[in-house]
PDB file of C-alpha atoms in Angstrom:
ATOM      1  CA  MET A   1     -46.423-155.762 138.460  1.00 49.00           C
ATOM      2  CA  SER A   2     -42.935-155.391 136.991  1.00 55.00           C
ATOM      3  CA  VAL A   3     -42.126-152.743 134.409  1.00 47.00           C
ATOM      4  CA  LEU A   4     -41.750-155.469 131.769  1.00 44.00           C
ATOM      5  CA  ALA A   5     -45.112-157.002 132.663  1.00 45.00           C
ATOM      6  CA  GLN A   6     -46.775-153.575 132.528  1.00 50.00           C
ATOM      7  CA  PHE A   7     -45.241-152.979 129.104  1.00 41.00           C
ATOM      8  CA  ILE A   8     -46.475-156.334 127.760  1.00 40.00           C
ATOM      9  CA  PHE A   9     -49.938-155.726 129.218  1.00 38.00           C
ATOM     10  CA  SER A  10     -50.092-152.304 127.542  1.00 44.00           C
ATOM     11  CA  LEU A  11     -49.157-153.841 124.190  1.00 40.00           C
ATOM     12  CA  VAL A  12     -51.916-156.447 124.522  1.00 35.00           C
ATOM     13  CA  VAL A  13     -54.518-153.793 125.367  1.00 32.00           C
ATOM     14  CA  LEU A  14     -53.353-151.643 122.445  1.00 38.00           C
ATOM     15  CA  GLN A  15     -53.610-154.589 120.030  1.00 42.00           C
ATOM     16  CA  MET A  16     -57.113-155.488 121.274  1.00 34.00           C
ATOM     17  CA  SER A  17     -58.244-151.877 120.898  1.00 35.00           C
ATOM     18  CA  ALA A  18     -56.930-151.762 117.340  1.00 36.00           C
ATOM     19  CA  GLU A  19     -58.762-154.977 116.444  1.00 35.00           C
ATOM     20  CA  ILE A  20     -62.030-153.742 117.956  1.00 31.00           C
ATOM     21  CA  PHE A  21     -61.727-150.437 116.088  1.00 33.00           C
ATOM     22  CA  ALA A  22     -61.007-152.249 112.825  1.00 35.00           C
ATOM     23  CA  ALA A  23     -63.977-154.552 113.308  1.00 35.00           C
ATOM     24  CA  ASN A  24     -66.280-151.613 113.914  1.00 38.00           C
ATOM     25  CA  GLN A  25     -65.022-149.910 110.767  1.00 40.00           C
ATOM     26  CA  CYS A  26     -65.465-153.117 108.717  1.00 48.00           C
ATOM     27  CA  SER A  27     -63.318-152.071 105.795  1.00 49.00           C
ATOM     28  CA  GLY A  28     -60.744-153.637 103.555  1.00 51.00           C
ATOM     29  CA  ASN A  29     -59.719-157.261 103.945  1.00 51.00           C
ATOM     30  CA  LEU A  30     -61.199-157.597 107.441  1.00 48.00           C
ATOM     31  CA  CYS A  31     -64.648-156.629 106.178  1.00 53.00           C
ATOM     32  CA  ASN A  32     -64.392-159.262 103.451  1.00 58.00           C
ATOM     33  CA  GLN A  33     -63.679-161.915 106.088  1.00 67.00           C
ATOM     34  CA  LEU A  34     -66.860-161.142 108.041  1.00 81.00           C
ATOM     35  CA  PRO A  35     -70.135-162.724 106.891  1.00 90.00           C
ATOM     36  CA  PRO A  36     -72.399-160.241 105.050  1.00 95.00           C
ATOM     37  CA  ARG A  37     -75.358-159.097 107.131  1.00 94.00           C
ATOM     38  CA  SER A  38     -77.233-157.234 104.413  1.00 96.00           C
ATOM     39  CA  CYS A  39     -77.361-156.649 100.685  1.00 98.00           C
ATOM     40  CA  LEU A  40     -75.395-153.451 101.291  1.00 96.00           C
ATOM     41  CA  ASP A  41     -72.483-155.569 102.523  1.00 96.00           C
ATOM     42  CA  HIS A  42     -72.549-157.456  99.217  1.00 97.00           C
ATOM     43  CA  LEU A  43     -72.589-154.142  97.329  1.00 96.00           C
ATOM     44  CA  LYS A  44     -69.538-152.983  99.287  1.00 94.00           C
ATOM     45  CA  ARG A  45     -67.739-156.142  98.181  1.00 94.00           C
ATOM     46  CA  GLY A  46     -68.384-155.448  94.527  1.00 94.00           C
ATOM     47  CA  SER A  47     -71.697-157.176  93.762  1.00 96.00           C
ATOM     48  CA  THR A  48     -73.851-154.950  91.554  1.00 95.00           C
ATOM     49  CA  SER A  49     -76.483-157.286  90.087  1.00 96.00           C
ATOM     50  CA  ASP A  50     -79.982-157.830  91.457  1.00 97.00           C
ATOM     51  CA  GLY A  51     -80.626-161.364  92.599  1.00 98.00           C
ATOM     52  CA  TYR A  52     -80.389-163.883  95.398  1.00 98.00           C
ATOM     53  CA  TYR A  53     -77.566-163.685  97.932  1.00 98.00           C
ATOM     54  CA  LYS A  54     -76.729-165.127 101.349  1.00 96.00           C
ATOM     55  CA  ILE A  55     -76.665-162.973 104.477  1.00 96.00           C
ATOM     56  CA  TYR A  56     -75.846-163.858 108.071  1.00 93.00           C
ATOM     57  CA  ASN A  57     -78.739-164.476 110.473  1.00 88.00           C
ATOM     58  CA  GLU A  58     -77.443-163.873 113.994  1.00 86.00           C
ATOM     59  CA  ASP A  59     -80.615-165.324 115.531  1.00 84.00           C
ATOM     60  CA  ASP A  60     -79.756-168.899 114.562  1.00 86.00           C
ATOM     61  CA  ASP A  61     -76.168-168.434 113.344  1.00 88.00           C
ATOM     62  CA  SER A  62     -77.030-169.352 109.765  1.00 88.00           C
ATOM     63  CA  LEU A  63     -76.774-167.947 106.257  1.00 93.00           C
ATOM     64  CA  ASP A  64     -80.186-167.134 104.785  1.00 94.00           C
ATOM     65  CA  SER A  65     -81.078-166.703 101.131  1.00 96.00           C
ATOM     66  CA  VAL A  66     -82.405-163.194 100.445  1.00 98.00           C
ATOM     67  CA  TYR A  67     -83.262-161.127  97.381  1.00 99.00           C
ATOM     68  CA  CYS A  68     -81.210-157.971  96.801  1.00 99.00           C
ATOM     69  CA  ASP A  69     -81.973-154.908  94.711  1.00 99.00           C
ATOM     70  CA  MET A  70     -78.600-153.321  93.992  1.00 98.00           C
ATOM     71  CA  VAL A  71     -78.458-149.657  93.014  1.00 96.00           C
ATOM     72  CA  PRO A  72     -74.737-149.001  92.517  1.00 94.00           C
ATOM     73  CA  ASP A  73     -75.281-145.590  90.906  1.00 92.00           C
ATOM     74  CA  ALA A  74     -76.808-144.408  94.196  1.00 93.00           C
ATOM     75  CA  ALA A  75     -74.441-146.509  96.339  1.00 95.00           C
ATOM     76  CA  ALA A  76     -77.550-148.188  97.764  1.00 97.00           C
ATOM     77  CA  ALA A  77     -78.794-151.722  98.277  1.00 98.00           C
ATOM     78  CA  TRP A  78     -82.143-153.103  99.414  1.00 99.00           C
ATOM     79  CA  THR A  79     -83.008-156.437 101.047  1.00 99.00           C
ATOM     80  CA  LEU A  80     -86.483-157.922 100.545  1.00 99.00           C
ATOM     81  CA  VAL A  81     -88.123-158.638 103.930  1.00 99.00           C
ATOM     82  CA  GLU A  82     -91.702-159.373 102.871  1.00 99.00           C
ATOM     83  CA  SER A  83     -93.548-159.962  99.609  1.00 99.00           C
ATOM     84  CA  PHE A  84     -96.905-161.457  98.762  1.00 99.00           C
ATOM     85  CA  ALA A  85     -99.098-161.866  95.720  1.00 99.00           C
ATOM     86  CA  LEU A  86    -102.632-160.516  95.847  1.00 99.00           C
ATOM     87  CA  SER A  87    -103.837-164.122  95.686  1.00 99.00           C
ATOM     88  CA  HIS A  88    -102.473-164.530  99.245  1.00 98.00           C
ATOM     89  CA  LYS A  89    -104.048-161.341 100.573  1.00 98.00           C
ATOM     90  CA  ASP A  90    -106.258-163.099 103.137  1.00 98.00           C
ATOM     91  CA  GLU A  91    -103.429-164.875 104.951  1.00 98.00           C
ATOM     92  CA  ASP A  92    -102.874-163.510 108.461  1.00 98.00           C
ATOM     93  CA  PRO A  93     -99.180-162.522 108.121  1.00 98.00           C
ATOM     94  CA  PHE A  94    -100.014-160.251 105.183  1.00 99.00           C
ATOM     95  CA  ARG A  95    -103.402-158.981 106.295  1.00 98.00           C
ATOM     96  CA  LYS A  96    -103.435-158.871 110.102  1.00 98.00           C
ATOM     97  CA  HIS A  97     -99.907-158.691 111.502  1.00 99.00           C
ATOM     98  CA  PRO A  98     -97.765-155.518 111.672  1.00 99.00           C
ATOM     99  CA  LEU A  99     -94.013-155.970 111.282  1.00 98.00           C
ATOM    100  CA  LYS A 100     -93.680-155.851 115.070  1.00 97.00           C
ATOM    101  CA  VAL A 101     -95.220-159.344 115.172  1.00 98.00           C
ATOM    102  CA  ASN A 102     -93.246-162.504 114.500  1.00 98.00           C
ATOM    103  CA  ALA A 103     -95.208-164.083 111.631  1.00 98.00           C
ATOM    104  CA  PRO A 104     -92.685-165.731 109.296  1.00 98.00           C
ATOM    105  CA  VAL A 105     -93.596-167.257 105.941  1.00 99.00           C
ATOM    106  CA  ASN A 106     -90.947-169.176 103.961  1.00 98.00           C
ATOM    107  CA  GLU A 107     -88.411-167.163 105.946  1.00 96.00           C
ATOM    108  CA  LYS A 108     -85.451-169.230 104.728  1.00 93.00           C
ATOM    109  CA  SER A 109     -86.411-168.997 101.062  1.00 94.00           C
ATOM    110  CA  ALA A 110     -86.941-165.467  99.776  1.00 98.00           C
ATOM    111  CA  ASN A 111     -89.442-165.098  96.942  1.00 98.00           C
ATOM    112  CA  PHE A 112     -91.925-162.529  95.684  1.00 99.00           C
ATOM    113  CA  ASN A 113     -95.046-164.692  95.818  1.00 99.00           C
ATOM    114  CA  ARG A 114     -95.310-165.598  99.499  1.00 99.00           C
ATOM    115  CA  TYR A 115     -92.543-164.573 101.876  1.00 99.00           C
ATOM    116  CA  ARG A 116     -91.964-162.850 105.186  1.00 99.00           C
ATOM    117  CA  MET A 117     -88.839-162.829 107.324  1.00 98.00           C
ATOM    118  CA  SER A 118     -89.115-163.734 110.989  1.00 97.00           C
ATOM    119  CA  GLN A 119     -89.160-160.827 113.417  1.00 96.00           C
ATOM    120  CA  PRO A 120     -85.635-161.691 114.676  1.00 95.00           C
ATOM    121  CA  GLN A 121     -84.375-161.750 111.080  1.00 96.00           C
ATOM    122  CA  MET A 122     -85.917-158.331 110.429  1.00 97.00           C
ATOM    123  CA  SER A 123     -84.496-156.923 113.676  1.00 95.00           C
ATOM    124  CA  SER A 124     -81.014-158.125 112.782  1.00 94.00           C
ATOM    125  CA  LEU A 125     -81.293-156.578 109.321  1.00 96.00           C
ATOM    126  CA  LYS A 126     -82.751-153.352 110.695  1.00 97.00           C
ATOM    127  CA  SER A 127     -79.695-152.927 112.945  1.00 95.00           C
ATOM    128  CA  VAL A 128     -77.541-152.505 109.825  1.00 94.00           C
ATOM    129  CA  SER A 129     -80.126-150.591 107.751  1.00 97.00           C
ATOM    130  CA  THR A 130     -81.085-146.927 107.686  1.00 98.00           C
ATOM    131  CA  HIS A 131     -84.107-146.927 105.378  1.00 98.00           C
ATOM    132  CA  TRP A 132     -87.168-148.915 104.360  1.00 99.00           C
ATOM    133  CA  ARG A 133     -89.425-148.858 101.332  1.00 99.00           C
ATOM    134  CA  ALA A 134     -92.552-150.484  99.899  1.00 99.00           C
ATOM    135  CA  THR A 135     -93.000-151.243  96.203  1.00 99.00           C
ATOM    136  CA  CYS A 136     -95.546-152.906  93.931  1.00 99.00           C
ATOM    137  CA  SER A 137     -94.751-155.801  91.574  1.00 99.00           C
ATOM    138  CA  PHE A 138     -91.030-155.081  91.619  1.00 99.00           C
ATOM    139  CA  PRO A 139     -90.212-157.934  89.181  1.00 98.00           C
ATOM    140  CA  VAL A 140     -92.528-156.277  86.639  1.00 98.00           C
ATOM    141  CA  TYR A 141     -92.016-152.546  87.158  1.00 98.00           C
ATOM    142  CA  GLY A 142     -88.769-152.182  89.050  1.00 97.00           C
ATOM    143  CA  ILE A 143     -88.366-148.700  90.512  1.00 96.00           C
ATOM    144  CA  ASP A 144     -89.989-146.018  88.367  1.00 96.00           C
ATOM    145  CA  GLY A 145     -91.495-143.791  91.071  1.00 96.00           C
ATOM    146  CA  ARG A 146     -95.117-144.956  90.894  1.00 98.00           C
ATOM    147  CA  ASP A 147     -96.908-146.788  93.736  1.00 99.00           C
ATOM    148  CA  GLN A 148     -93.977-146.685  96.133  1.00 99.00           C
ATOM    149  CA  ALA A 149     -93.229-145.444  99.635  1.00 99.00           C
ATOM    150  CA  ARG A 150     -89.877-144.728 101.290  1.00 99.00           C
ATOM    151  CA  SER A 151     -88.716-143.377 104.634  1.00 99.00           C
ATOM    152  CA  ASN A 152     -85.953-143.880 107.172  1.00 98.00           C
ATOM    153  CA  PHE A 153     -86.108-145.719 110.469  1.00 98.00           C
ATOM    154  CA  LYS A 154     -85.160-142.597 112.419  1.00 98.00           C
ATOM    155  CA  ASP A 155     -88.287-140.721 111.313  1.00 98.00           C
ATOM    156  CA  PHE A 156     -90.632-143.710 111.076  1.00 99.00           C
ATOM    157  CA  ASP A 157     -89.731-147.024 112.688  1.00 99.00           C
ATOM    158  CA  ILE A 158     -92.086-149.486 111.029  1.00 99.00           C
ATOM    159  CA  MET A 159     -90.728-152.317 113.184  1.00 98.00           C
ATOM    160  CA  THR A 160     -92.295-150.827 116.307  1.00 98.00           C
ATOM    161  CA  TYR A 161     -95.186-148.768 114.929  1.00 99.00           C
ATOM    162  CA  ILE A 162     -98.726-149.438 116.131  1.00 99.00           C
ATOM    163  CA  GLY A 163    -101.264-146.713 115.384  1.00 98.00           C
ATOM    164  CA  VAL A 164    -104.402-145.642 113.563  1.00 98.00           C
ATOM    165  CA  GLY A 165    -104.085-142.976 110.876  1.00 98.00           C
ATOM    166  CA  VAL A 166    -101.043-141.272 112.401  1.00 99.00           C
ATOM    167  CA  CYS A 167     -99.186-138.794 110.194  1.00 99.00           C
ATOM    168  CA  LYS A 168     -95.637-140.090 109.697  1.00 99.00           C
ATOM    169  CA  LYS A 169     -92.677-138.477 107.940  1.00 99.00           C
ATOM    170  CA  MET A 170     -91.912-139.825 104.483  1.00 99.00           C
ATOM    171  CA  GLU A 171     -89.016-139.222 102.131  1.00 98.00           C
ATOM    172  CA  TYR A 172     -91.261-140.126  99.203  1.00 99.00           C
ATOM    173  CA  VAL A 173     -94.693-141.627  98.659  1.00 99.00           C
ATOM    174  CA  ASN A 174     -96.728-142.265  95.503  1.00 99.00           C
ATOM    175  CA  ILE A 175    -100.137-143.928  95.185  1.00 99.00           C
ATOM    176  CA  ARG A 176    -101.822-144.086  91.764  1.00 99.00           C
ATOM    177  CA  GLY A 177     -99.684-141.165  90.595  1.00 98.00           C
ATOM    178  CA  HIS A 178    -100.456-138.930  93.577  1.00 98.00           C
ATOM    179  CA  LYS A 179     -97.073-138.167  95.066  1.00 98.00           C
ATOM    180  CA  CYS A 180     -95.100-136.005  97.443  1.00 98.00           C
ATOM    181  CA  GLY A 181     -91.585-135.830  98.839  1.00 98.00           C
ATOM    182  CA  LYS A 182     -90.482-134.973 102.372  1.00 98.00           C
ATOM    183  CA  CYS A 183     -94.074-134.924 103.564  1.00 98.00           C
ATOM    184  CA  THR A 184     -96.334-136.738 106.022  1.00 99.00           C
ATOM    185  CA  ALA A 185     -98.704-139.601 105.231  1.00 99.00           C
ATOM    186  CA  ARG A 186    -101.282-141.461 107.321  1.00 98.00           C
ATOM    187  CA  TRP A 187    -100.429-145.029 108.326  1.00 99.00           C
ATOM    188  CA  TRP A 188    -102.375-147.786 110.060  1.00 99.00           C
ATOM    189  CA  ALA A 189    -101.064-150.839 111.959  1.00 99.00           C
ATOM    190  CA  VAL A 190    -103.080-152.662 114.636  1.00 99.00           C
ATOM    191  CA  LEU A 191    -102.085-155.868 116.419  1.00 98.00           C
ATOM    192  CA  ASN A 192    -104.031-158.908 115.205  1.00 98.00           C
ATOM    193  CA  ALA A 193    -106.130-156.710 112.925  1.00 98.00           C
ATOM    194  CA  TYR A 194    -104.230-154.548 110.398  1.00 98.00           C
ATOM    195  CA  SER A 195    -100.853-155.090 108.808  1.00 99.00           C
ATOM    196  CA  LEU A 196     -98.983-151.858 108.075  1.00 99.00           C
ATOM    197  CA  HIS A 197    -100.722-149.873 105.337  1.00 99.00           C
ATOM    198  CA  ILE A 198    -102.066-146.551 104.073  1.00 99.00           C
ATOM    199  CA  ASP A 199    -105.792-146.009 103.577  1.00 98.00           C
ATOM    200  CA  SER A 200    -105.744-143.679 100.581  1.00 98.00           C
ATOM    201  CA  SER A 201    -109.433-142.786 100.877  1.00 98.00           C
ATOM    202  CA  PHE A 202    -108.531-140.648 103.914  1.00 97.00           C
ATOM    203  CA  ALA A 203    -106.913-137.213 103.875  1.00 95.00           C
ATOM    204  CA  GLY A 204    -105.594-135.440 106.961  1.00 95.00           C
ATOM    205  CA  CYS A 205    -101.836-135.304 106.351  1.00 98.00           C
ATOM    206  CA  GLU A 206     -99.705-133.551 103.734  1.00 98.00           C
ATOM    207  CA  PHE A 207    -100.065-136.484 101.332  1.00 98.00           C
ATOM    208  CA  VAL A 208    -103.589-136.493  99.846  1.00 98.00           C
ATOM    209  CA  PRO A 209    -104.212-139.456  97.475  1.00 98.00           C
ATOM    210  CA  THR A 210    -108.013-139.430  97.798  1.00 98.00           C
ATOM    211  CA  VAL A 211    -108.873-138.605  94.168  1.00 98.00           C
ATOM    212  CA  GLY A 212    -109.492-141.891  92.387  1.00 98.00           C
ATOM    213  CA  ALA A 213    -109.510-143.943  95.587  1.00 98.00           C
ATOM    214  CA  VAL A 214    -112.131-146.594  96.270  1.00 98.00           C
ATOM    215  CA  ALA A 215    -113.900-146.587  99.638  1.00 98.00           C
ATOM    216  CA  SER A 216    -111.470-147.592 102.422  1.00 98.00           C
ATOM    217  CA  GLU A 217    -108.771-148.424  99.866  1.00 99.00           C
ATOM    218  CA  ASP A 218    -105.807-150.238 101.429  1.00 99.00           C
ATOM    219  CA  ASN A 219    -102.311-149.681 100.042  1.00 99.00           C
ATOM    220  CA  PHE A 220     -99.043-151.559 100.719  1.00 99.00           C
ATOM    221  CA  GLY A 221    -100.722-153.898 103.219  1.00 98.00           C
ATOM    222  CA  HIS A 222    -103.980-155.183 104.769  1.00 98.00           C
ATOM    223  CA  PRO A 223    -105.431-155.659 101.266  1.00 97.00           C
ATOM    224  CA  GLN A 224    -109.119-155.865 102.110  1.00 97.00           C
ATOM    225  CA  PHE A 225    -110.433-153.042  99.916  1.00 98.00           C
ATOM    226  CA  ILE A 226    -108.520-153.079  96.651  1.00 98.00           C
ATOM    227  CA  ASN A 227    -108.237-150.811  93.626  1.00 99.00           C
ATOM    228  CA  PRO A 228    -106.981-152.291  90.331  1.00 98.00           C
ATOM    229  CA  ASN A 229    -105.555-148.874  89.438  1.00 99.00           C
ATOM    230  CA  PHE A 230    -102.987-149.401  92.225  1.00 99.00           C
ATOM    231  CA  ARG A 231    -100.187-151.628  90.928  1.00 99.00           C
ATOM    232  CA  CYS A 232    -100.167-153.928  93.962  1.00 99.00           C
ATOM    233  CA  HIS A 233    -103.837-154.705  93.182  1.00 98.00           C
ATOM    234  CA  GLU A 234    -103.848-155.026  89.382  1.00 98.00           C
ATOM    235  CA  ASN A 235    -104.434-158.781  89.325  1.00 98.00           C
ATOM    236  CA  ALA A 236    -104.028-161.929  91.423  1.00 98.00           C
ATOM    237  CA  ASN A 237    -100.326-162.143  90.551  1.00 99.00           C
ATOM    238  CA  SER A 238     -99.529-158.545  91.528  1.00 99.00           C
ATOM    239  CA  THR A 239     -97.217-158.336  94.517  1.00 99.00           C
ATOM    240  CA  THR A 240     -96.641-156.039  97.480  1.00 99.00           C
ATOM    241  CA  ASN A 241     -92.954-155.814  98.401  1.00 99.00           C
ATOM    242  CA  TRP A 242     -91.272-154.510 101.574  1.00 99.00           C
ATOM    243  CA  TRP A 243     -87.551-153.802 101.800  1.00 99.00           C
ATOM    244  CA  PHE A 244     -84.898-152.671 104.302  1.00 99.00           C
ATOM    245  CA  GLY A 245     -81.821-150.932 102.941  1.00 98.00           C
ATOM    246  CA  GLY A 246     -79.295-148.204 103.142  1.00 93.00           C
ATOM    247  CA  TYR A 247     -76.768-146.014 101.404  1.00 93.00           C
ATOM    248  CA  GLN A 248     -73.023-146.268 101.811  1.00 85.00           C
ATOM    249  CA  CYS A 249     -72.731-142.532 102.361  1.00 70.00           C
ATOM    250  CA  SER A 250     -75.326-142.621 105.197  1.00 55.00           C
ATOM    251  CA  GLU A 251     -73.200-144.764 107.518  1.00 48.00           C
TER     252      GLU A 251
END
């Protein structure tokens, strides 16, 4: 190879390396040219209002409608991945299937009444998320600290978890006003039997929500034994909501 050819080759390699680095950083104008993959991407581009947005689904190369909860004051954004009203509690995707299972419901049309992303959609979103949370009747109560759970995927990967009453690390959890932060809570998820949930009638971890619980009370999923004092169970229109999200400063 001539000296000139070597020089040209080196310039090409240098340019390719710069483009790859810029793509990985996803900032500035280049980031705005790439399709958003999460609600956090929309927040980075200046969107601050809750509502419906489009994000890229790499599984079928499409743009899917999702619901975003934007929290600009905390530089955070959350994407709804599953939500169901108590009136749909007996349907298999909401009662029997952990998030590890592909059990989509209205996966192209996000809503709070009856919705669950496909497993590939969730996996794609998880790859650009750091945290997850569960809430109750978000359209009614928003985020006020009650009847909520939050952790990060590093400490508790709910996309792969299968277990019975295992103590898992939480950043925050609250059931019927019982709450703790940076503690462990017991979680259940069994293939073809239990969707991911807490049974608040059981103690055994740092989080103890047993006072006021009904026998075998199920929270945030597998709603077989319900307690109207838990916001997800107040009435037939009450909803259980699952979200993936992240914080700009955590990247």
